[in-house]
Amino acid sequence: MADFGPENGAVPSRSPETPAVYEVPKKLKKNKFAFGCAMLASLTSILLGYDFGVMSGAIMFIQDDLRISDVRIEILVGVLNLYCLVGAIAAGKVADWIGRRYTLVLANVIIFVGSLLMGFSVNYAFLMVGRFVAGIGVGFAIMSAVLYNAEISPASSRGFLTSFPEVCINVGILLGYVSNYGFSKLPLILGWRLMLGIGAIPSAFLVFAVLAMPESPRWLVMQGRLEEAKIVLEKTLDTKEEAQLRLNDIKEAAGIPQDCTGDAVVPNRSHGKGVWRELFLHPTPSVKHVVICAVGIHFFQQSSGVDAVVLYSPRIFEKAGITSSNDKLLATVAVGFVKTIFILVATFFLDKVGRRALLLFSVGGMVASLSALGFSLTIINHSETKIPWAIALCITMVLAFVAFFAVGMGPVTGVYISEIFPLRLRALGVSMGVAVNRVTSGVIAMTFISLYEAITIGGAFFLFAGIAAVGWVFFYVCLPETRGKTLEETEKLFGKLVSWREVTKKMKEANANGTTNGQIPLENK
């Protein structure tokens, strides 16, 4: 419903005689309380990024210390994503049961235990047990952080705030790369264990810090705790009037009568019962459109090969002709630095440019950089001598690829999926999307070495470029814009998979016909 709702912090006003309208303020102000809550919730995501980043370098030392094969390395690196699948699916139900905040607490407890187990590993089996525990916690963390931020954020800055988990993941990746470089100087038996075990420190802090956050107002409404929800909304939105209107919207979405104001009303809660049936077995056209978009955006995000670059960048640089372990780790730090810088840039454009435009620009750049990377690696692979320009092109294209990914595809995925599911389906819908994301990531991570040995490393990146090109077409055809809409309004955007533009056009026409004195009318459906 592009350009059809509250934009740039618009505050709705209603009266019995006139249609609902949105008054557009002159200047957007970020809510500091919502900002603080979103940032605190997102810090858990640093641990996911750290685990990915640190493992890319740690596997060099783990392989030397434990004397394991490339196949076992692939499994060690990629299996975390499959464990995340279990965690993400479980977290969807747990978040509906105990709330978003306590799900984040539980995530940090599990990650703390998993990090300690990995740090004290004495063999491959022990390390895999630690990896399993940490993976469950990471699955909880990804799902609950994105869900919480979407539900706590004002519509005008939801893209900015909901992208925080992705920002923190990239910060974690950079910290992991730096940890690789720093601890690589220690004795072999100690270095990689410290790289993995040090992740327990921030998780211990976050267990207590997360308790300072309020619960999601939408979850509170689903529990019938309307007064508490109203208090949280008044803190996270700009005015009490806006908070009351948002509360009314949430109550309507939850099926609660508008005249119910006290905490005595407890809506019918199934904690996930029937939700999977509504998502997959008997979906409405709107829900079917949402599910296709959610699965598609998560699949293409990971199948375009980003984890192959993040997790195996030292091997890619080795194939490019960099032989020194120290130089490979330094080049990998550069990858993390570029990825972090561009994800920060993206956060300031999500609510200005919009999700769709940023996504299409990002994926287009990824296709170009992956193609150039495949070309340079193919030239290097077929040459018996070093070709400086090809090596320089390879390194440049790796950096360009992570930059294009970070500026759109990375943050937009989490933001978009957290916006598009109806309230009753949101927790399990987001967890379903995360599950698809982690499975796809796990397949890429667990097969990349075997893939490039079968079709050459250049061929592998040509394959990723082709997949990304298909993804661009999918996004262009199927994904409507959601910028600036409340979560309740976003539900009205979906229902026509490839002809949603007609609905958007009609909405724009209605919007233009009803605009008076700087007010944007909101059609009631």
Short mmCIF file of C-alpha atoms in Angstrom, two decimals:
data_model
loop_
_atom_site.label_atom_id
_atom_site.label_comp_id
_atom_site.label_asym_id
_atom_site.label_seq_id
_atom_site.Cartn_x
_atom_site.Cartn_y
_atom_site.Cartn_z
CA MET A 1 0.00 0.00 0.00
CA ALA A 2 2.73 2.37 -1.06
CA ASP A 3 2.05 6.00 -0.13
CA PHE A 4 -1.26 4.98 1.42
CA GLY A 5 -1.01 5.41 5.15
CA PRO A 6 0.97 7.25 7.81
CA GLU A 7 4.17 8.47 6.25
CA ASN A 8 7.14 10.06 7.99
CA GLY A 9 5.64 9.81 11.42
CA ALA A 10 2.13 10.82 10.46
CA VAL A 11 -0.27 11.03 13.38
CA PRO A 12 -3.83 9.84 12.75
CA SER A 13 -6.91 11.76 13.87
CA ARG A 14 -10.49 10.56 13.64
CA SER A 15 -14.01 11.83 14.22
CA PRO A 16 -17.40 10.17 13.80
CA GLU A 17 -18.36 12.44 10.87
CA THR A 18 -15.19 12.30 8.80
CA PRO A 19 -12.99 9.53 7.44
CA ALA A 20 -9.79 8.73 9.27
CA VAL A 21 -7.01 11.11 8.27
CA TYR A 22 -3.33 11.47 8.90
CA GLU A 23 -1.81 14.83 9.65
CA VAL A 24 1.71 15.06 8.33
CA PRO A 25 4.07 16.80 10.71
CA LYS A 26 6.78 19.01 9.34
CA LYS A 27 9.68 17.17 10.90
CA LEU A 28 10.21 13.54 11.87
CA LYS A 29 11.41 12.92 15.40
CA LYS A 30 12.84 9.62 16.47
CA ASN A 31 11.42 8.23 19.70
CA LYS A 32 14.38 7.75 22.02
CA PHE A 33 12.65 5.16 24.20
CA ALA A 34 11.75 3.00 21.18
CA PHE A 35 15.29 3.51 19.88
CA GLY A 36 16.77 2.27 23.17
CA CYS A 37 14.50 -0.77 23.35
CA ALA A 38 15.24 -1.76 19.75
CA MET A 39 18.97 -1.37 20.26
CA LEU A 40 18.98 -3.43 23.44
CA ALA A 41 16.94 -6.22 21.84
CA SER A 42 19.22 -6.24 18.81
CA LEU A 43 22.44 -6.68 20.78
CA THR A 44 21.73 -10.40 21.05
CA SER A 45 22.18 -10.58 17.27
CA ILE A 46 25.82 -9.60 17.69
CA LEU A 47 26.42 -13.11 19.00
CA LEU A 48 25.12 -14.66 15.78
CA GLY A 49 27.37 -12.43 13.69
CA TYR A 50 30.31 -13.12 15.96
CA ASP A 51 29.83 -16.86 15.61
CA PHE A 52 29.79 -16.64 11.81
CA GLY A 53 32.73 -14.27 11.62
CA VAL A 54 34.95 -16.03 14.11
CA MET A 55 34.35 -19.45 12.59
CA SER A 56 35.65 -18.33 9.19
CA GLY A 57 39.14 -17.94 10.64
CA ALA A 58 38.91 -20.42 13.51
CA ILE A 59 38.39 -23.35 11.13
CA MET A 60 41.96 -22.93 9.88
CA PHE A 61 43.27 -23.56 13.40
CA ILE A 62 40.62 -26.15 14.34
CA GLN A 63 41.53 -28.21 11.29
CA ASP A 64 45.22 -28.14 12.21
CA ASP A 65 44.60 -28.89 15.91
CA LEU A 66 41.94 -31.60 15.64
CA ARG A 67 43.18 -32.92 12.26
CA ILE A 68 39.77 -33.10 10.62
CA SER A 69 38.83 -33.30 6.93
CA ASP A 70 37.26 -30.64 4.69
CA VAL A 71 33.95 -32.49 4.87
CA ARG A 72 33.92 -32.23 8.66
CA ILE A 73 34.83 -28.55 8.36
CA GLU A 74 31.85 -27.99 6.05
CA ILE A 75 29.58 -29.71 8.54
CA LEU A 76 31.01 -27.76 11.48
CA VAL A 77 30.58 -24.44 9.70
CA GLY A 78 27.14 -25.03 8.21
CA VAL A 79 25.38 -27.12 10.82
CA LEU A 80 24.80 -24.09 13.04
CA ASN A 81 22.19 -22.92 10.55
CA LEU A 82 20.28 -26.19 10.78
CA TYR A 83 20.33 -26.00 14.57
CA CYS A 84 19.00 -22.44 14.18
CA LEU A 85 16.05 -23.96 12.35
CA VAL A 86 15.05 -25.86 15.46
CA GLY A 87 15.53 -22.78 17.61
CA ALA A 88 13.57 -20.48 15.28
CA ILE A 89 10.59 -22.82 15.03
CA ALA A 90 10.50 -23.33 18.79
CA ALA A 91 10.96 -19.60 19.42
CA GLY A 92 7.81 -18.73 17.46
CA LYS A 93 5.66 -20.74 19.86
CA VAL A 94 7.64 -19.74 22.94
CA ALA A 95 7.35 -16.03 22.03
CA ASP A 96 3.55 -16.37 21.89
CA TRP A 97 3.58 -18.24 25.18
CA ILE A 98 5.96 -16.33 27.48
CA GLY A 99 6.35 -13.11 25.50
CA ARG A 100 8.99 -11.56 23.27
CA ARG A 101 11.14 -10.20 26.10
CA TYR A 102 11.53 -13.44 28.05
CA THR A 103 12.22 -15.28 24.80
CA LEU A 104 15.21 -12.97 24.32
CA VAL A 105 16.36 -13.73 27.86
CA LEU A 106 16.12 -17.45 27.17
CA ALA A 107 18.07 -17.00 23.93
CA ASN A 108 20.97 -15.39 25.76
CA VAL A 109 21.04 -18.11 28.42
CA ILE A 110 21.25 -20.81 25.76
CA ILE A 111 23.97 -18.95 23.81
CA PHE A 112 25.97 -18.51 27.02
CA VAL A 113 25.96 -22.27 27.65
CA GLY A 114 26.79 -23.06 24.02
CA SER A 115 29.74 -20.64 23.92
CA LEU A 116 31.23 -22.16 27.07
CA LEU A 117 30.89 -25.68 25.67
CA MET A 118 32.66 -24.68 22.44
CA GLY A 119 35.38 -22.88 24.35
CA PHE A 120 36.15 -25.95 26.47
CA SER A 121 35.91 -28.47 23.61
CA VAL A 122 38.50 -31.24 23.73
CA ASN A 123 37.50 -33.01 20.50
CA TYR A 124 35.27 -32.72 17.44
CA ALA A 125 32.24 -34.39 19.08
CA PHE A 126 32.37 -32.04 22.09
CA LEU A 127 32.66 -29.08 19.73
CA MET A 128 29.58 -30.22 17.80
CA VAL A 129 27.56 -30.45 21.03
CA GLY A 130 28.49 -26.85 21.85
CA ARG A 131 27.62 -25.88 18.30
CA PHE A 132 24.18 -27.47 18.69
CA VAL A 133 23.38 -25.61 21.92
CA ALA A 134 24.61 -22.28 20.54
CA GLY A 135 22.62 -22.83 17.35
CA ILE A 136 19.38 -23.29 19.29
CA GLY A 137 20.05 -20.03 21.12
CA VAL A 138 20.88 -18.18 17.93
CA GLY A 139 17.61 -19.35 16.36
CA PHE A 140 15.74 -17.96 19.36
CA ALA A 141 17.69 -14.70 19.16
CA ILE A 142 17.15 -14.02 15.45
CA MET A 143 13.40 -14.60 15.53
CA SER A 144 12.65 -12.80 18.79
CA ALA A 145 14.82 -9.72 18.13
CA VAL A 146 13.27 -9.00 14.72
CA LEU A 147 9.76 -9.66 16.02
CA TYR A 148 10.20 -7.48 19.10
CA ASN A 149 11.65 -4.55 17.16
CA ALA A 150 8.86 -4.60 14.58
CA GLU A 151 6.20 -4.57 17.29
CA ILE A 152 7.81 -1.88 19.46
CA SER A 153 8.67 0.55 16.64
CA PRO A 154 6.61 3.49 15.33
CA ALA A 155 5.57 3.05 11.68
CA SER A 156 7.59 6.10 10.61
CA SER A 157 10.89 4.61 11.78
CA ARG A 158 10.15 0.89 11.79
CA GLY A 159 12.56 0.23 8.91
CA PHE A 160 15.34 2.02 10.79
CA LEU A 161 14.69 0.27 14.10
CA THR A 162 13.85 -3.19 12.73
CA SER A 163 17.13 -3.20 10.77
CA PHE A 164 19.10 -3.04 14.04
CA PRO A 165 19.43 -6.85 14.34
CA GLU A 166 21.06 -6.95 10.91
CA VAL A 167 23.36 -4.09 11.90
CA CYS A 168 24.35 -5.98 15.04
CA ILE A 169 24.93 -9.19 13.07
CA ASN A 170 27.40 -7.31 10.88
CA VAL A 171 29.10 -5.73 13.88
CA GLY A 172 29.40 -9.25 15.32
CA ILE A 173 30.91 -10.55 12.08
CA LEU A 174 33.50 -7.78 12.16
CA LEU A 175 34.31 -8.52 15.81
CA GLY A 176 34.68 -12.20 14.92
CA TYR A 177 37.15 -11.35 12.15
CA VAL A 178 39.12 -9.10 14.50
CA SER A 179 39.10 -11.87 17.13
CA ASN A 180 40.54 -14.26 14.53
CA TYR A 181 43.39 -11.90 13.84
CA GLY A 182 44.06 -11.11 17.51
CA PHE A 183 43.94 -14.64 18.94
CA SER A 184 45.79 -16.16 15.97
CA LYS A 185 49.05 -15.15 17.66
CA LEU A 186 48.36 -17.44 20.64
CA PRO A 187 49.38 -21.12 20.82
CA LEU A 188 47.28 -23.35 18.57
CA ILE A 189 45.68 -25.29 21.44
CA LEU A 190 44.47 -22.06 23.09
CA GLY A 191 43.78 -19.57 20.30
CA TRP A 192 40.69 -21.03 18.60
CA ARG A 193 39.13 -22.02 21.94
CA LEU A 194 39.31 -18.42 23.15
CA MET A 195 37.90 -17.25 19.82
CA LEU A 196 34.79 -19.38 20.37
CA GLY A 197 34.44 -19.21 24.16
CA ILE A 198 34.64 -15.45 24.55
CA GLY A 199 31.11 -15.17 23.13
CA ALA A 200 29.78 -16.19 26.56
CA ILE A 201 30.72 -12.81 28.07
CA PRO A 202 28.21 -10.53 26.24
CA SER A 203 25.41 -13.10 26.53
CA ALA A 204 25.78 -13.13 30.32
CA PHE A 205 25.39 -9.34 30.38
CA LEU A 206 22.40 -9.37 28.04
CA VAL A 207 20.46 -11.86 30.18
CA PHE A 208 19.98 -9.08 32.74
CA ALA A 209 19.95 -6.09 30.39
CA VAL A 210 17.00 -7.39 28.36
CA LEU A 211 14.87 -7.49 31.52
CA ALA A 212 14.96 -3.68 31.55
CA MET A 213 12.92 -3.57 28.32
CA PRO A 214 9.10 -3.42 28.29
CA GLU A 215 7.10 -6.24 26.71
CA SER A 216 5.77 -5.88 23.16
CA PRO A 217 2.45 -3.97 23.24
CA ARG A 218 0.97 -6.30 20.62
CA TRP A 219 1.75 -9.37 22.71
CA LEU A 220 0.25 -7.65 25.75
CA VAL A 221 -2.96 -7.00 23.81
CA MET A 222 -3.08 -10.64 22.76
CA GLN A 223 -2.97 -11.53 26.46
CA GLY A 224 -5.78 -9.07 27.29
CA ARG A 225 -3.42 -6.79 29.22
CA LEU A 226 -4.73 -3.64 27.58
CA GLU A 227 -3.66 -1.08 30.17
CA GLU A 228 -0.06 -2.29 30.11
CA ALA A 229 -0.09 -2.22 26.31
CA LYS A 230 -1.37 1.35 26.33
CA ILE A 231 1.42 2.45 28.69
CA VAL A 232 4.09 0.93 26.43
CA LEU A 233 2.54 2.52 23.33
CA GLU A 234 2.49 5.93 24.99
CA LYS A 235 6.22 5.56 25.68
CA THR A 236 7.16 4.38 22.20
CA LEU A 237 4.93 6.71 20.14
CA ASP A 238 4.95 10.51 19.92
CA THR A 239 1.56 11.36 21.44
CA LYS A 240 -1.08 9.78 23.65
CA GLU A 241 -3.63 10.24 20.86
CA GLU A 242 -1.48 8.27 18.45
CA ALA A 243 -0.99 5.58 21.11
CA GLN A 244 -4.75 5.24 21.60
CA LEU A 245 -5.38 4.95 17.87
CA ARG A 246 -2.65 2.35 17.49
CA LEU A 247 -4.11 0.44 20.44
CA ASN A 248 -7.50 0.47 18.72
CA ASP A 249 -5.93 -0.90 15.54
CA ILE A 250 -4.22 -3.71 17.44
CA LYS A 251 -7.41 -4.57 19.32
CA GLU A 252 -9.28 -4.77 16.02
CA ALA A 253 -6.61 -7.04 14.54
CA ALA A 254 -6.75 -9.22 17.66
CA GLY A 255 -10.54 -9.46 17.58
CA ILE A 256 -11.11 -7.51 20.80
CA PRO A 257 -14.18 -5.21 20.99
CA GLN A 258 -13.27 -1.52 20.99
CA ASP A 259 -15.34 -0.83 24.12
CA CYS A 260 -13.14 -3.19 26.17
CA THR A 261 -10.60 -1.11 28.06
CA GLY A 262 -9.67 -3.06 31.18
CA ASP A 263 -7.37 -5.99 31.79
CA ALA A 264 -10.27 -8.28 32.60
CA VAL A 265 -10.77 -9.08 28.93
CA VAL A 266 -8.67 -12.05 27.81
CA PRO A 267 -8.96 -12.83 24.09
CA ASN A 268 -9.10 -16.38 22.84
CA ARG A 269 -5.45 -17.51 22.61
CA SER A 270 -4.34 -20.69 20.99
CA HIS A 271 -0.57 -20.17 21.26
CA GLY A 272 -0.05 -21.33 17.71
CA LYS A 273 -2.90 -23.84 17.38
CA GLY A 274 -4.34 -23.60 13.88
CA VAL A 275 -1.80 -21.03 12.76
CA TRP A 276 0.19 -23.48 10.64
CA ARG A 277 -3.10 -24.59 9.07
CA GLU A 278 -3.93 -21.00 8.20
CA LEU A 279 -0.42 -20.38 6.88
CA PHE A 280 -0.08 -23.43 4.64
CA LEU A 281 -3.17 -25.66 4.38
CA HIS A 282 -6.02 -23.19 3.99
CA PRO A 283 -4.49 -19.74 3.46
CA THR A 284 -6.52 -16.80 2.20
CA PRO A 285 -5.21 -15.08 -0.97
CA SER A 286 -3.65 -12.40 1.23
CA VAL A 287 -1.88 -14.90 3.52
CA LYS A 288 -0.74 -16.96 0.52
CA HIS A 289 0.83 -13.82 -1.01
CA VAL A 290 2.55 -13.03 2.30
CA VAL A 291 3.93 -16.57 2.68
CA ILE A 292 5.30 -16.60 -0.88
CA CYS A 293 7.00 -13.24 -0.35
CA ALA A 294 8.42 -14.30 3.04
CA VAL A 295 9.79 -17.61 1.78
CA GLY A 296 11.11 -16.04 -1.41
CA ILE A 297 12.97 -13.14 0.16
CA HIS A 298 14.64 -15.38 2.75
CA PHE A 299 15.56 -18.03 0.18
CA PHE A 300 17.13 -15.60 -2.28
CA GLN A 301 18.96 -13.72 0.47
CA GLN A 302 20.97 -16.80 1.37
CA SER A 303 21.08 -18.70 -1.95
CA SER A 304 22.89 -15.74 -3.53
CA GLY A 305 26.02 -16.93 -1.71
CA VAL A 306 26.58 -14.37 1.02
CA ASP A 307 27.50 -16.99 3.60
CA ALA A 308 29.99 -18.55 1.19
CA VAL A 309 31.80 -15.20 1.23
CA VAL A 310 31.38 -14.53 4.95
CA LEU A 311 32.36 -18.01 6.12
CA TYR A 312 34.97 -18.93 3.52
CA SER A 313 36.56 -15.60 2.63
CA PRO A 314 40.06 -16.81 3.69
CA ARG A 315 39.73 -19.68 1.19
CA ILE A 316 38.47 -17.34 -1.52
CA PHE A 317 41.46 -15.06 -0.98
CA GLU A 318 43.73 -18.10 -1.02
CA LYS A 319 42.28 -19.07 -4.41
CA ALA A 320 42.95 -15.51 -5.53
CA GLY A 321 46.65 -15.91 -4.74
CA ILE A 322 47.01 -14.68 -1.14
CA THR A 323 49.00 -17.38 0.67
CA SER A 324 49.95 -15.81 4.03
CA SER A 325 47.53 -16.67 6.86
CA ASN A 326 48.10 -13.23 8.34
CA ASP A 327 47.25 -11.51 5.04
CA LYS A 328 44.15 -13.65 4.53
CA LEU A 329 42.86 -12.73 7.99
CA LEU A 330 43.56 -9.03 7.38
CA ALA A 331 41.72 -9.16 4.05
CA THR A 332 38.82 -10.83 5.85
CA VAL A 333 38.74 -8.00 8.41
CA ALA A 334 38.37 -5.62 5.47
CA VAL A 335 35.31 -7.62 4.33
CA GLY A 336 33.75 -7.26 7.78
CA PHE A 337 34.56 -3.55 7.93
CA VAL A 338 32.96 -2.80 4.54
CA LYS A 339 29.89 -4.90 5.36
CA THR A 340 29.40 -3.06 8.66
CA ILE A 341 29.83 0.42 7.15
CA PHE A 342 27.27 -0.20 4.41
CA ILE A 343 24.70 -1.76 6.73
CA LEU A 344 24.87 1.45 8.77
CA VAL A 345 24.29 3.45 5.58
CA ALA A 346 21.28 1.29 4.77
CA THR A 347 19.54 2.01 8.08
CA PHE A 348 19.18 5.67 7.14
CA PHE A 349 17.62 4.92 3.74
CA LEU A 350 15.08 2.23 4.66
CA ASP A 351 12.45 4.76 5.75
CA LYS A 352 13.39 7.37 3.12
CA VAL A 353 13.92 5.38 -0.07
CA GLY A 354 11.72 2.42 0.88
CA ARG A 355 12.24 -1.33 1.14
CA ARG A 356 11.47 -2.24 -2.46
CA ALA A 357 13.72 0.31 -4.21
CA LEU A 358 16.64 -0.42 -1.91
CA LEU A 359 16.21 -4.16 -2.41
CA LEU A 360 16.16 -3.96 -6.22
CA PHE A 361 19.23 -1.70 -6.28
CA SER A 362 21.07 -4.01 -3.89
CA VAL A 363 20.34 -7.25 -5.75
CA GLY A 364 21.22 -5.68 -9.09
CA GLY A 365 24.64 -4.74 -7.71
CA MET A 366 25.07 -8.22 -6.27
CA VAL A 367 24.45 -9.81 -9.68
CA ALA A 368 27.09 -7.58 -11.28
CA SER A 369 29.71 -8.10 -8.55
CA LEU A 370 29.17 -11.87 -8.37
CA SER A 371 29.57 -12.13 -12.14
CA ALA A 372 32.79 -10.11 -12.06
CA LEU A 373 34.05 -12.19 -9.11
CA GLY A 374 33.36 -15.42 -10.99
CA PHE A 375 35.16 -14.01 -14.04
CA SER A 376 38.28 -12.98 -12.07
CA LEU A 377 38.51 -16.31 -10.23
CA THR A 378 38.13 -18.20 -13.50
CA ILE A 379 40.99 -16.23 -15.05
CA ILE A 380 43.18 -16.88 -11.99
CA ASN A 381 42.26 -20.57 -11.93
CA HIS A 382 43.31 -21.04 -15.57
CA SER A 383 46.58 -19.16 -15.26
CA GLU A 384 49.87 -20.68 -14.17
CA THR A 385 51.27 -17.33 -13.05
CA LYS A 386 49.89 -14.59 -10.83
CA ILE A 387 47.82 -11.99 -12.68
CA PRO A 388 47.84 -8.82 -10.53
CA TRP A 389 44.79 -7.22 -12.18
CA ALA A 390 42.71 -10.36 -11.73
CA ILE A 391 43.71 -10.63 -8.06
CA ALA A 392 42.85 -6.96 -7.53
CA LEU A 393 39.51 -7.44 -9.33
CA CYS A 394 38.72 -10.49 -7.17
CA ILE A 395 39.37 -8.66 -3.90
CA THR A 396 37.47 -5.58 -5.11
CA MET A 397 34.46 -7.64 -6.17
CA VAL A 398 34.32 -9.48 -2.84
CA LEU A 399 34.18 -6.09 -1.10
CA ALA A 400 31.66 -4.78 -3.64
CA PHE A 401 29.44 -7.82 -3.19
CA VAL A 402 29.25 -7.52 0.61
CA ALA A 403 28.66 -3.76 0.24
CA PHE A 404 25.72 -4.24 -2.15
CA PHE A 405 24.34 -7.01 0.07
CA ALA A 406 24.61 -4.90 3.22
CA VAL A 407 23.00 -1.83 1.71
CA GLY A 408 19.75 -3.58 0.85
CA MET A 409 19.31 -7.35 0.75
CA GLY A 410 20.72 -7.83 4.26
CA PRO A 411 18.59 -5.40 6.30
CA VAL A 412 15.48 -5.34 4.08
CA THR A 413 14.81 -9.07 4.53
CA GLY A 414 14.38 -8.90 8.30
CA VAL A 415 12.45 -5.62 8.16
CA TYR A 416 10.09 -6.78 5.42
CA ILE A 417 9.14 -10.15 6.88
CA SER A 418 8.45 -8.62 10.29
CA GLU A 419 5.97 -6.19 8.70
CA ILE A 420 3.89 -8.33 6.38
CA PHE A 421 2.35 -11.04 8.59
CA PRO A 422 -1.02 -10.39 10.28
CA LEU A 423 -0.85 -10.13 14.07
CA ARG A 424 -2.33 -13.59 14.72
CA LEU A 425 0.28 -15.19 12.40
CA ARG A 426 3.25 -12.93 13.04
CA ALA A 427 5.32 -14.88 15.56
CA LEU A 428 5.11 -18.22 13.78
CA GLY A 429 5.30 -16.54 10.38
CA VAL A 430 8.55 -14.79 11.26
CA SER A 431 9.95 -18.00 12.71
CA MET A 432 9.00 -19.83 9.50
CA GLY A 433 10.91 -17.24 7.48
CA VAL A 434 13.95 -17.52 9.73
CA ALA A 435 13.79 -21.30 9.37
CA VAL A 436 13.88 -21.04 5.56
CA ASN A 437 16.75 -18.58 5.87
CA ARG A 438 18.82 -20.83 8.11
CA VAL A 439 18.19 -24.01 6.11
CA THR A 440 19.25 -22.29 2.88
CA SER A 441 22.29 -20.80 4.61
CA GLY A 442 23.17 -24.20 6.06
CA VAL A 443 23.00 -25.88 2.65
CA ILE A 444 25.30 -23.24 1.14
CA ALA A 445 27.76 -23.40 4.04
CA MET A 446 27.85 -27.21 4.13
CA THR A 447 28.35 -27.65 0.39
CA PHE A 448 30.46 -24.69 -0.76
CA ILE A 449 33.82 -26.49 -0.67
CA SER A 450 32.36 -29.51 -2.46
CA LEU A 451 30.60 -27.20 -4.94
CA TYR A 452 33.69 -25.29 -6.00
CA GLU A 453 35.70 -28.49 -6.21
CA ALA A 454 33.06 -29.86 -8.62
CA ILE A 455 32.45 -26.81 -10.87
CA THR A 456 35.47 -24.59 -9.98
CA ILE A 457 35.29 -21.63 -7.64
CA GLY A 458 34.58 -19.26 -10.54
CA GLY A 459 31.71 -21.46 -11.64
CA ALA A 460 30.28 -21.40 -8.10
CA PHE A 461 30.03 -17.62 -8.14
CA PHE A 462 28.54 -17.59 -11.63
CA LEU A 463 25.87 -19.90 -10.20
CA PHE A 464 25.23 -17.52 -7.29
CA ALA A 465 24.96 -14.62 -9.78
CA GLY A 466 22.30 -16.52 -11.74
CA ILE A 467 20.30 -17.24 -8.61
CA ALA A 468 20.50 -13.56 -7.58
CA ALA A 469 19.25 -12.51 -11.04
CA VAL A 470 16.19 -14.76 -10.65
CA GLY A 471 15.69 -13.21 -7.21
CA TRP A 472 15.68 -9.70 -8.71
CA VAL A 473 12.85 -10.67 -11.06
CA PHE A 474 10.89 -12.24 -8.19
CA PHE A 475 11.23 -9.11 -6.04
CA TYR A 476 10.24 -6.82 -8.92
CA VAL A 477 7.11 -8.83 -9.72
CA CYS A 478 5.84 -9.92 -6.30
CA LEU A 479 6.89 -7.55 -3.49
CA PRO A 480 4.85 -4.38 -2.77
CA GLU A 481 6.27 -1.44 -0.85
CA THR A 482 5.55 -1.30 2.92
CA ARG A 483 7.35 1.90 3.91
CA GLY A 484 5.61 4.07 6.45
CA LYS A 485 2.61 1.84 7.10
CA THR A 486 1.47 0.54 10.46
CA LEU A 487 1.67 -3.21 10.84
CA GLU A 488 -2.12 -3.38 10.76
CA GLU A 489 -2.33 -1.36 7.51
CA THR A 490 0.35 -3.46 5.84
CA GLU A 491 -2.02 -6.45 5.86
CA LYS A 492 -4.17 -4.66 3.25
CA LEU A 493 -1.28 -4.59 0.76
CA PHE A 494 -1.36 -8.30 -0.02
CA GLY A 495 -3.74 -10.56 -1.90
CA LYS A 496 -2.79 -10.24 -5.56
CA LEU A 497 0.61 -11.81 -6.17
CA VAL A 498 1.48 -10.25 -9.52
CA SER A 499 -1.22 -7.59 -9.93
CA TRP A 500 -0.82 -5.77 -6.62
CA ARG A 501 0.15 -2.63 -8.56
CA GLU A 502 -3.46 -2.19 -9.63
CA VAL A 503 -4.55 -2.08 -6.00
CA THR A 504 -1.75 0.35 -5.16
CA LYS A 505 -2.72 2.58 -8.09
CA LYS A 506 -6.35 2.71 -6.96
CA MET A 507 -5.22 3.53 -3.43
CA LYS A 508 -3.03 6.36 -4.72
CA GLU A 509 -5.92 7.74 -6.75
CA ALA A 510 -8.23 7.61 -3.75
CA ASN A 511 -5.51 9.24 -1.69
CA ALA A 512 -5.05 12.04 -4.22
CA ASN A 513 -8.79 12.68 -4.52
CA GLY A 514 -9.25 12.89 -0.76
CA THR A 515 -6.22 15.01 0.18
CA THR A 516 -7.05 18.38 1.68
CA ASN A 517 -5.05 20.82 3.74
CA GLY A 518 -2.04 18.57 4.06
CA GLN A 519 -4.08 15.64 5.34
CA ILE A 520 -3.88 12.14 3.89
CA PRO A 521 -7.17 10.23 4.17
CA LEU A 522 -7.01 6.61 5.22
CA GLU A 523 -9.57 4.40 3.54
CA ASN A 524 -11.35 2.22 6.04
CA LYS A 525 -11.54 -1.44 4.98
#
